[in-house]
mmCIF file of C-alpha atoms and ligand atoms in Angstrom:
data_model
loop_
_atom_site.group_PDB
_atom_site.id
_atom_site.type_symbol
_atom_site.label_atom_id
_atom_site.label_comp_id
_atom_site.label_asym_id
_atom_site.label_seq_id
_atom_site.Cartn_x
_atom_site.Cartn_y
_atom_site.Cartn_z
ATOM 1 C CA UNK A 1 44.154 152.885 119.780
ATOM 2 C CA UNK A 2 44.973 152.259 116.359
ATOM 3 C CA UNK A 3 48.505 152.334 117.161
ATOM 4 C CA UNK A 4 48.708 149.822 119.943
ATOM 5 C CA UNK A 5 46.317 146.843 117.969
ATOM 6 C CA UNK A 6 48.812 148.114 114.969
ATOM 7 C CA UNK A 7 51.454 147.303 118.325
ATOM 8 C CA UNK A 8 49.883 143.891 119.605
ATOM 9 C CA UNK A 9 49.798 142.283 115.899
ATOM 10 C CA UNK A 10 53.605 143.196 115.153
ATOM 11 C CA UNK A 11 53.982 141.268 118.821
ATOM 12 C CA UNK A 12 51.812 138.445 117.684
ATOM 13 C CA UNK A 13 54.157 138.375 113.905
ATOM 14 C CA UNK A 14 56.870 138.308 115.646
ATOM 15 C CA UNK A 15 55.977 135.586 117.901
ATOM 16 C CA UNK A 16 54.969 133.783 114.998
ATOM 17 C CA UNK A 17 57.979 134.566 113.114
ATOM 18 C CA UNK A 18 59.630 133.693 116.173
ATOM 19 C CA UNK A 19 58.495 130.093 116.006
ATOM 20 C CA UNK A 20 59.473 130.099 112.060
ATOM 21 C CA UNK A 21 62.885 131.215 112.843
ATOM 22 C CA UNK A 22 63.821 128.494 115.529
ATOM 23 C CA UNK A 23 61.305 125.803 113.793
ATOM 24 C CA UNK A 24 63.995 127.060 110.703
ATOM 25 C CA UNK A 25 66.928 126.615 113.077
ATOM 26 C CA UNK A 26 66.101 123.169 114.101
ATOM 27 C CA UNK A 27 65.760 121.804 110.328
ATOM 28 C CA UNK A 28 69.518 123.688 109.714
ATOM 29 C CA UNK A 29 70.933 121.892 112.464
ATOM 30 C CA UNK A 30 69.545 118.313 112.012
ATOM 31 C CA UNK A 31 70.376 118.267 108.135
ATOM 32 C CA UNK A 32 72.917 121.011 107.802
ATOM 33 C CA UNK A 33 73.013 124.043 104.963
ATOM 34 C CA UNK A 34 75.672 121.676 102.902
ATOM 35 C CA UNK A 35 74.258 118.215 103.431
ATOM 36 C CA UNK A 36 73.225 116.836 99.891
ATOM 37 C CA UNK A 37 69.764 114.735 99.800
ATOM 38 C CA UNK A 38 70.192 111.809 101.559
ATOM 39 C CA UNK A 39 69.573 109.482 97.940
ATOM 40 C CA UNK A 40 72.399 110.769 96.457
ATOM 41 C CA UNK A 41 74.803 109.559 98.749
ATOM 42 C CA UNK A 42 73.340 106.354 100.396
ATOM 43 C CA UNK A 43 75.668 103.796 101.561
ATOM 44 C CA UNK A 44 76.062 100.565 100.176
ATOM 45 C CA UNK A 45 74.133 98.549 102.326
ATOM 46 C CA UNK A 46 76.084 95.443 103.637
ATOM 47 C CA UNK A 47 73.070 92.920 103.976
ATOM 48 C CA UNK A 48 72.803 92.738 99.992
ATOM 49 C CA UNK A 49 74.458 89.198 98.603
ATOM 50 C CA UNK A 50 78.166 89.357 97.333
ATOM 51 C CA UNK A 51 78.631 90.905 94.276
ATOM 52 C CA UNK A 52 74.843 92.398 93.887
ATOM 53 C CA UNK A 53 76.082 95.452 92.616
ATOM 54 C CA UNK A 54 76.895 93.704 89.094
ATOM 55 C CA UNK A 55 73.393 92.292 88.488
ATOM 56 C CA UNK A 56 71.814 95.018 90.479
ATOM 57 C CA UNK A 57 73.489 98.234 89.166
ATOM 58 C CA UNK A 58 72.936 101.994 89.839
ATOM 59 C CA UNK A 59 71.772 102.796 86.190
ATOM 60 C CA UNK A 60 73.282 106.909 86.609
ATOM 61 C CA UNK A 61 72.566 109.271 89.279
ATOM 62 C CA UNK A 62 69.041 110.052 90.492
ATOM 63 C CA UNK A 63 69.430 112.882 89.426
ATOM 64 C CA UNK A 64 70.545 111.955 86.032
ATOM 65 C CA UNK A 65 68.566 109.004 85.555
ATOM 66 C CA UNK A 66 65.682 110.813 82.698
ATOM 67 C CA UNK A 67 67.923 112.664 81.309
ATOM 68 C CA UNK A 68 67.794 111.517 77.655
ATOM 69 C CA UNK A 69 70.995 110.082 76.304
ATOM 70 C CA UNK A 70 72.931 110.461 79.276
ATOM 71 C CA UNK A 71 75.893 107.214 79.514
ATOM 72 C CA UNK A 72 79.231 106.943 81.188
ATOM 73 C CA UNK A 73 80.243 104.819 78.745
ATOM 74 C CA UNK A 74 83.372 105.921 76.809
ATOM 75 C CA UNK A 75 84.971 104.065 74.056
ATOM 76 C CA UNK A 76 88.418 105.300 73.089
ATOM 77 C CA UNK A 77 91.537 103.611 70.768
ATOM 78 C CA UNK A 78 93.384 102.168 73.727
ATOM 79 C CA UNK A 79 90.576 101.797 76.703
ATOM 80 C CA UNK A 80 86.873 101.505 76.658
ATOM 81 C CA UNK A 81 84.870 102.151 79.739
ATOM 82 C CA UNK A 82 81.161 99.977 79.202
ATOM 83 C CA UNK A 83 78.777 101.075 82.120
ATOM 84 C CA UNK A 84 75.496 99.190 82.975
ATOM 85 C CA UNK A 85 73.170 101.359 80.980
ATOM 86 C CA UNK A 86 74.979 100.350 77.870
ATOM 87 C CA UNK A 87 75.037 96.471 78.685
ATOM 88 C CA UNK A 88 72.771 94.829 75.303
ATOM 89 C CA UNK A 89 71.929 91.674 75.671
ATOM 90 C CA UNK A 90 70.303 88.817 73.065
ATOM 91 C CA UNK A 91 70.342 85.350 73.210
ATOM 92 C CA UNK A 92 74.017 83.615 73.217
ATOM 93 C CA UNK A 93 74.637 81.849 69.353
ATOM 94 C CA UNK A 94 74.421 77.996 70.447
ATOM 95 C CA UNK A 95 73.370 78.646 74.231
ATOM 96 C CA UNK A 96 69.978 77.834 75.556
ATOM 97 C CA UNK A 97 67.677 80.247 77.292
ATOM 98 C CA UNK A 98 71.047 82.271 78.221
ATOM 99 C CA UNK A 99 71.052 86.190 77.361
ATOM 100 C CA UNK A 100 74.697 87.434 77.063
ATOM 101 C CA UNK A 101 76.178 91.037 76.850
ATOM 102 C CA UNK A 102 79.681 90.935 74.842
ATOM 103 C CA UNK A 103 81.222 93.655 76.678
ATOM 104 C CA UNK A 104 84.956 93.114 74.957
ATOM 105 C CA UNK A 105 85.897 91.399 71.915
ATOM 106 C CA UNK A 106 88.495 91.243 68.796
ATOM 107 C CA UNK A 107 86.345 94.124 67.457
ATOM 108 C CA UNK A 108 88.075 96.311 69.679
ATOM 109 C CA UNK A 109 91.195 95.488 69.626
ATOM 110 C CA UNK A 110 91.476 92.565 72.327
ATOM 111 C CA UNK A 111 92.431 89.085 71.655
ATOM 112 C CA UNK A 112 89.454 87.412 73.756
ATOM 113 C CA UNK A 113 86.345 88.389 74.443
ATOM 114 C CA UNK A 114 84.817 89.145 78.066
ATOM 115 C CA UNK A 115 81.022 88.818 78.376
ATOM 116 C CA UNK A 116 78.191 88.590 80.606
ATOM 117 C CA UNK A 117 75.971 85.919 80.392
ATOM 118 C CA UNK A 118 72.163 85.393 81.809
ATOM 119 C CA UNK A 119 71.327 82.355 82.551
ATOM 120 C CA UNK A 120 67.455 81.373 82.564
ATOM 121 C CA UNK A 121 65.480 78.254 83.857
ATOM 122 C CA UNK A 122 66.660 75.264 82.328
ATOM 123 C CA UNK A 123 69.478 76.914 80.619
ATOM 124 C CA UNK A 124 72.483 74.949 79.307
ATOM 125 C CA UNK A 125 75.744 76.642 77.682
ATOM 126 C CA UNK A 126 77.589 74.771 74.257
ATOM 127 C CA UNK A 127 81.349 74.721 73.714
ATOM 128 C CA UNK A 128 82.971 77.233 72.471
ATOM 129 C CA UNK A 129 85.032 77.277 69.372
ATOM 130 C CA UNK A 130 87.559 74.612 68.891
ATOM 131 C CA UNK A 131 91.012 75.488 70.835
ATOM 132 C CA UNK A 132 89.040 77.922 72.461
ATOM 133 C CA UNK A 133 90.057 78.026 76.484
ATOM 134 C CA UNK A 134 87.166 79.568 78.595
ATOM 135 C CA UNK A 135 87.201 80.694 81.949
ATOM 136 C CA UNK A 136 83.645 81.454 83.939
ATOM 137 C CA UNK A 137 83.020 82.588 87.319
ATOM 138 C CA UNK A 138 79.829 83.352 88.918
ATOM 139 C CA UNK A 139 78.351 86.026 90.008
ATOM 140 C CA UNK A 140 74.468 85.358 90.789
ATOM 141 C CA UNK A 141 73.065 81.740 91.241
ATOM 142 C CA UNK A 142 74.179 78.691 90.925
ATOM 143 C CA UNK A 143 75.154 76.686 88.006
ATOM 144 C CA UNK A 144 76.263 73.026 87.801
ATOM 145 C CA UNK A 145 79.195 72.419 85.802
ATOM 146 C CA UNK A 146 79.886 69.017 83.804
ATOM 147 C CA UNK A 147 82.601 67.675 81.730
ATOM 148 C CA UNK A 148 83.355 64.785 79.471
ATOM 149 C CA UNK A 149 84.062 62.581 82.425
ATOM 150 C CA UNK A 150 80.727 63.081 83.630
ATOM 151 C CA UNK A 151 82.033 64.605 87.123
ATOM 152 C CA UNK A 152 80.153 68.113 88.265
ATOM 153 C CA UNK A 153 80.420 70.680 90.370
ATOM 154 C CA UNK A 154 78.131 72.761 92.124
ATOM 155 C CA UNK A 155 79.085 76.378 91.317
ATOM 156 C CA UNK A 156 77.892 78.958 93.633
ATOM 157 C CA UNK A 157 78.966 83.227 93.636
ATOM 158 C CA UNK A 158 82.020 83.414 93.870
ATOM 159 C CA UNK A 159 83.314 80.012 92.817
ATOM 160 C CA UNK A 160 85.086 79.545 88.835
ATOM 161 C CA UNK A 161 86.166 76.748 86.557
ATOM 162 C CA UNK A 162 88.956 77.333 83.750
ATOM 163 C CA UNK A 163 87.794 74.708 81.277
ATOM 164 C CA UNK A 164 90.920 73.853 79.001
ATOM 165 C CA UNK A 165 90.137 74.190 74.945
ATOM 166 C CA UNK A 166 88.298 70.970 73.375
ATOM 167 C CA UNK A 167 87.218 70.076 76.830
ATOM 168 C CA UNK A 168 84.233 68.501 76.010
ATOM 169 C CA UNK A 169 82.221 70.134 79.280
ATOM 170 C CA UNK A 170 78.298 71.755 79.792
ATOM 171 C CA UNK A 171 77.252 74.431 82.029
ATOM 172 C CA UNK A 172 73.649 74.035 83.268
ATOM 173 C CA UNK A 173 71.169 76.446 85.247
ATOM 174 C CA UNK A 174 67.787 75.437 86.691
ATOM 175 C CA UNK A 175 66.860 78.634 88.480
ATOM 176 C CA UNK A 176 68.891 82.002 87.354
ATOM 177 C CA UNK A 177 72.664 82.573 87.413
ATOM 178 C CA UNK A 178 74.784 85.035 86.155
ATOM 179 C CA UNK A 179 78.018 84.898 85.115
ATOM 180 C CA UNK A 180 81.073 86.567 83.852
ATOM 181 C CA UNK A 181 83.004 84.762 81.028
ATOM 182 C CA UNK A 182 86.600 84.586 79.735
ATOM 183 C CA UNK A 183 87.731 83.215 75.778
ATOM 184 C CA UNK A 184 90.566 83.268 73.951
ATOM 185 C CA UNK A 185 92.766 80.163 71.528
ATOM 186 C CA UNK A 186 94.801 79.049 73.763
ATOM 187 C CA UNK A 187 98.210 79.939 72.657
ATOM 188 C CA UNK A 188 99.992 76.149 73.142
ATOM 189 C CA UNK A 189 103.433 75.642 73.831
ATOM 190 C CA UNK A 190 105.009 72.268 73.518
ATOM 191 C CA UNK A 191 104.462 69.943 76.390
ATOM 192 C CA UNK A 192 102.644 72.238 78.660
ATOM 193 C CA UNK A 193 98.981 70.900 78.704
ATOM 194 C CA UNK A 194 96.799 73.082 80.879
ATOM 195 C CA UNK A 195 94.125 70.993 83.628
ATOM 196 C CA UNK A 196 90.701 71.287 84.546
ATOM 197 C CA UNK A 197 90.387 74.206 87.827
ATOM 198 C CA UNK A 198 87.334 74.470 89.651
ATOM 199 C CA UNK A 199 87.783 76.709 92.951
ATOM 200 C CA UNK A 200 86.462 79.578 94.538
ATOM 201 C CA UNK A 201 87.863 83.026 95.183
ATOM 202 C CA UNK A 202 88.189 82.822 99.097
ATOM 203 C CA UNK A 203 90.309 79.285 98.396
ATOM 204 C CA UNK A 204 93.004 81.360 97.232
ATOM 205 C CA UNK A 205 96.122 82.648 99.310
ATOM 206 C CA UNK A 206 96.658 86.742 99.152
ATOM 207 C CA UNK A 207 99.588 87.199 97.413
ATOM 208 C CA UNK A 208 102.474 89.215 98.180
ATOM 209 C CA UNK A 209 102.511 92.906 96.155
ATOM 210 C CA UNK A 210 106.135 94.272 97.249
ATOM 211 C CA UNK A 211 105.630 97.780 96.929
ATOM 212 C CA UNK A 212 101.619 97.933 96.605
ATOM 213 C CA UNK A 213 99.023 98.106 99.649
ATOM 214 C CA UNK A 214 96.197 96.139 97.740
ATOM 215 C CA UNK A 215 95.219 92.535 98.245
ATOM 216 C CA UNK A 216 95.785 90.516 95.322
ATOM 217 C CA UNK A 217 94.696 86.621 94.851
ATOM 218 C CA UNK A 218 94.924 84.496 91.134
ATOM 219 C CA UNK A 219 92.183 82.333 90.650
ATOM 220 C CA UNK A 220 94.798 80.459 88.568
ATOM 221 C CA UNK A 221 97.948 78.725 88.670
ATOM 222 C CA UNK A 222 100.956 81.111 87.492
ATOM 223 C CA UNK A 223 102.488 78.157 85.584
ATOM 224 C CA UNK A 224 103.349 77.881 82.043
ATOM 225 C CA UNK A 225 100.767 76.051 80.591
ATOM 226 C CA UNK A 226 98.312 78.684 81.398
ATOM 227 C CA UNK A 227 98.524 81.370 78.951
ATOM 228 C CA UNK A 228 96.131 84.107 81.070
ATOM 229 C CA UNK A 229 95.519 84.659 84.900
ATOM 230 C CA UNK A 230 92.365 86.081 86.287
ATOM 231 C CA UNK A 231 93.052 88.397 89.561
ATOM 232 C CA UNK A 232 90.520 89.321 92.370
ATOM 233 C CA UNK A 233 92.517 92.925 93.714
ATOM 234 C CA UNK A 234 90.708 94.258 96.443
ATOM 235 C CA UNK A 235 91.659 98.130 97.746
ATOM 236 C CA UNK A 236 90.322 99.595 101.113
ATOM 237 C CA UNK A 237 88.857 102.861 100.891
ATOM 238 C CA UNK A 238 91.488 105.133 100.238
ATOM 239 C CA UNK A 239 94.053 103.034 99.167
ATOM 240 C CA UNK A 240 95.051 103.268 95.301
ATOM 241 C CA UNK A 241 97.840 101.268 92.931
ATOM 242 C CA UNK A 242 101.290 102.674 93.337
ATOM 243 C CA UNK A 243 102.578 101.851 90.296
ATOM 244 C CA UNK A 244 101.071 104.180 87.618
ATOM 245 C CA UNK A 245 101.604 101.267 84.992
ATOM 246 C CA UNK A 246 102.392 101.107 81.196
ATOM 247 C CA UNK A 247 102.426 97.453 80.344
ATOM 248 C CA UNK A 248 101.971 94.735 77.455
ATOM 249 C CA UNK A 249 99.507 92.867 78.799
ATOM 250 C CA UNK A 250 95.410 93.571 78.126
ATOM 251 C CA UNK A 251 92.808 93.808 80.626
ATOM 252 C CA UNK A 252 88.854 93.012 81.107
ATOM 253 C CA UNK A 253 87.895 93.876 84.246
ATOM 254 C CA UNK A 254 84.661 93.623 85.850
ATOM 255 C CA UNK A 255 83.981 95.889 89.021
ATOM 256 C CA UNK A 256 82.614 93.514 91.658
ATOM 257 C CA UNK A 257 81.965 95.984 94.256
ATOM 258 C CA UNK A 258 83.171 99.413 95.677
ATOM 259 C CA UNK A 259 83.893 102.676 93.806
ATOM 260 C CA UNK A 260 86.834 104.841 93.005
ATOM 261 C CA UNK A 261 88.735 106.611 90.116
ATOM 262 C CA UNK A 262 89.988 104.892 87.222
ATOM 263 C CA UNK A 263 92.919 106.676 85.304
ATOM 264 C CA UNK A 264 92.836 105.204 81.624
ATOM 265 C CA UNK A 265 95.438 107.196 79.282
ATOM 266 C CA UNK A 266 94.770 110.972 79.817
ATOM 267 C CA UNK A 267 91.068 110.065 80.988
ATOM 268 C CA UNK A 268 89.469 109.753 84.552
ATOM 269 C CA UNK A 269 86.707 107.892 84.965
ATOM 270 C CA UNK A 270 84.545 107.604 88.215
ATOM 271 C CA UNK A 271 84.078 103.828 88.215
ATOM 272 C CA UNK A 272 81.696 101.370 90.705
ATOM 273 C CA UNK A 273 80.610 97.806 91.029
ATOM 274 C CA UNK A 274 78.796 96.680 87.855
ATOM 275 C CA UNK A 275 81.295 98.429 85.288
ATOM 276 C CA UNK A 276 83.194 96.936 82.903
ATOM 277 C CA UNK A 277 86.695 98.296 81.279
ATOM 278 C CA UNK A 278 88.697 97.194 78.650
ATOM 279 C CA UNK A 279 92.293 98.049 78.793
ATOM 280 C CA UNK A 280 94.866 97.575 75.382
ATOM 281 C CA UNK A 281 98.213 97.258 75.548
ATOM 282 C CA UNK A 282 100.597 100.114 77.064
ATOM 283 C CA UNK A 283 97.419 102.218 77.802
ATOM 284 C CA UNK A 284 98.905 104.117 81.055
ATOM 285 C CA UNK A 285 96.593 103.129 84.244
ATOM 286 C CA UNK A 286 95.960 103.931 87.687
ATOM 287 C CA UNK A 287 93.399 103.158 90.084
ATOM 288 C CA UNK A 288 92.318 105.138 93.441
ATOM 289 C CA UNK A 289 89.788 103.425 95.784
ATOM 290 C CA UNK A 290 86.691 105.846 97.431
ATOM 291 C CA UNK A 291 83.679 105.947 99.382
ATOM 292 C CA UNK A 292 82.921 103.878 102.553
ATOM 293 C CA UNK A 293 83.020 100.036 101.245
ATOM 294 C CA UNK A 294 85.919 98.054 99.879
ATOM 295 C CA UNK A 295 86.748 97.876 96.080
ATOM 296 C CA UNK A 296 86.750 94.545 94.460
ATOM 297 C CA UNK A 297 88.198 93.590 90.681
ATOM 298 C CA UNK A 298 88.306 90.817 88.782
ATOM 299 C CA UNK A 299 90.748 91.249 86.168
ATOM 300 C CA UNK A 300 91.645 89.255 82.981
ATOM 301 C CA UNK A 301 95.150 89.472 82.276
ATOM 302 C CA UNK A 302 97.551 87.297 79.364
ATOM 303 C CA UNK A 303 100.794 86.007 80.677
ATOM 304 C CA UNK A 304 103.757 83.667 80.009
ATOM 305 C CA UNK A 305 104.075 84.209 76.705
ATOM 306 C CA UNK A 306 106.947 85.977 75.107
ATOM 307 C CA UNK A 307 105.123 89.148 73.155
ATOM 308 C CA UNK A 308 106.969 88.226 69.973
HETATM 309 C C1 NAG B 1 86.556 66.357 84.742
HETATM 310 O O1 NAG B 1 86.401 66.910 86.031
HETATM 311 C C2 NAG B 1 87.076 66.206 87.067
HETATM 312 C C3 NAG B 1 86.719 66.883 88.375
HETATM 313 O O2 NAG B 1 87.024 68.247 88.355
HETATM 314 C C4 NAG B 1 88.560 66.188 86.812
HETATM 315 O O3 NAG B 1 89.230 65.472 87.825
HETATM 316 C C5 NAG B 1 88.823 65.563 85.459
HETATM 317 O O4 NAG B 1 90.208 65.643 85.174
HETATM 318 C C6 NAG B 1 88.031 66.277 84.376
HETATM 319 N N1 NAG B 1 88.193 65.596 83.106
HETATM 320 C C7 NAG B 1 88.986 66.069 82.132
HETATM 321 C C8 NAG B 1 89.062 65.231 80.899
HETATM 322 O O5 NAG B 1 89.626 67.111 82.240
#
């Protein structure tokens, strides 16, 4: 007797484990041994606003997020990599109610300075130094731009002005705006006086890039009197630059949207929307798109002026 209950109990476990096994089975096949945890790898969802990657960063990895000390910020001789964790903002000298982040600046190396600056209610920019040029685009809110002949312009995402140096002008914000901002001295040359631009990004024809597969617009005219471009590149998912270049120029660049690999000297960086890079002169770089959602770059670069 003993034996069969002993029996009918090892029939009842393994009916039981039975039930475990394909319960088991079911959870393997929906999710799959290899599939990571869904937060890890979430796509970017396409009913955010453009660009709300920069004001609305991923910090570091879940999974990385409290560990103490952790940055993917690197800053090196010839490139410096500033991620959003490492953005410090205080009030902007002059501005009112405006936080700004100085992400690049003579300090290391460049000869303008990149920042990002907040823009609260009733917030108003000043002028910057004299023979200063300044370039600003926006990124969050709108702003309402103003200059010395008391004309403005209504400045939403995705729109920029390049205000020339000692252009008397003011850069107001009732609500909240963000915005990414361009200065340098204008290097003059004789009889080529720069003008006023306001525009916006999707104004702008794509320009031909013999050789390259990414789309490439300037946000300003490629004329003489203008002694820097800006350039929105955009790269598909899976597409990456070609040329592996080694150049004279310097770069700020401010990741819009999209992630990838950036190449910076012997370095390779996993980069996505919110990050900033500085890049010196003849640092070798190289940029491969990834994931499932276009890569977009805005990209400061000096021009038209002989290097000597
Ligand atoms: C002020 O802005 C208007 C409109 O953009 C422009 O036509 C004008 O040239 C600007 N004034 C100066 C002094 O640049």
């Amino acid at each position: 007797m003993q034996g069969s209950s002993a029996s009918s109990l090892s029939a009842q476990q393994l009916f039981l484990l039975s039930i475990i096994l394909s319960l088991l089975k079911f959870g393997f096949t929906q999710d799959g041994f290899c599939s990571a945890p869904s937060s890890i790898i979430k796509p970017e969802s396409n009913s955010q606003p453009l660009y709300w990657k920069v004001t609305n960063p991923t910090l570091s990895p879940s999974h990385l997020q409290d560990l103490p000390g952790f940055t993917r910020s690197v800053y090196k001789r010839d490139h410096a990599l500033i991620t959003p964790e490492s953005h410090v903002f205080s009030p902007l000298p002059d501005w009112t109610n405006t936080l700004g982040a100085y992400l690049i600046s003579p300090a290391a190396g460049a000869h303008f300075v990149m920042y990002l600056a907040k823009m609260q209610e009733n917030s108003r920019s000043r002028l910057p130094p004299r023979d200063v040029e300044r370039f600003i685009f926006v990124v969050q809110g709108t702003v309402t731009l103003t200059n010395v002949s008391g004309v403005s312009h209504k400045l939403i995402v995705d729109s920029y002005a390049y205000l020339p140096s000692n252009l008397e002008h003011s850069v107001k914000c009732d609500a909240s705006a963000t915005l990414v901002v361009f200065e340098r001295r204008h290097a003059y040359l004789e009889n080529y006086i720069p003008d006023q631009i306001v525009s916006s990004t999707d104004k702008q024809p794509v320009l031909e890039t013999p050789g390259e597969v990414f789309e490439l617009r300037k946000l300003l005219p490629a004329s003489m009197p203008f002694d820097f471009n800006i350039h929105i590149m955009d790269f598909q998912p899976g597409e990456f630059l070609n040329v592996k270049e080694v150049h004279y120029n310097q770069h700020g660049l401010l990741l819009l949207e999209g992630q990838g690999i950036y190449r910076l000297g012997d370095s390779w960086y996993p980069v996505q929307g919110g990050d900033a890079i500085w890049m010196a002169p003849f640092v070798p770089q190289w940029y491969g798109a990834l994931g499932k959602t276009r890569t977009r770059y805005l990209l400061y670069k000096d021009v038209n002026r002989n290097p000597l």
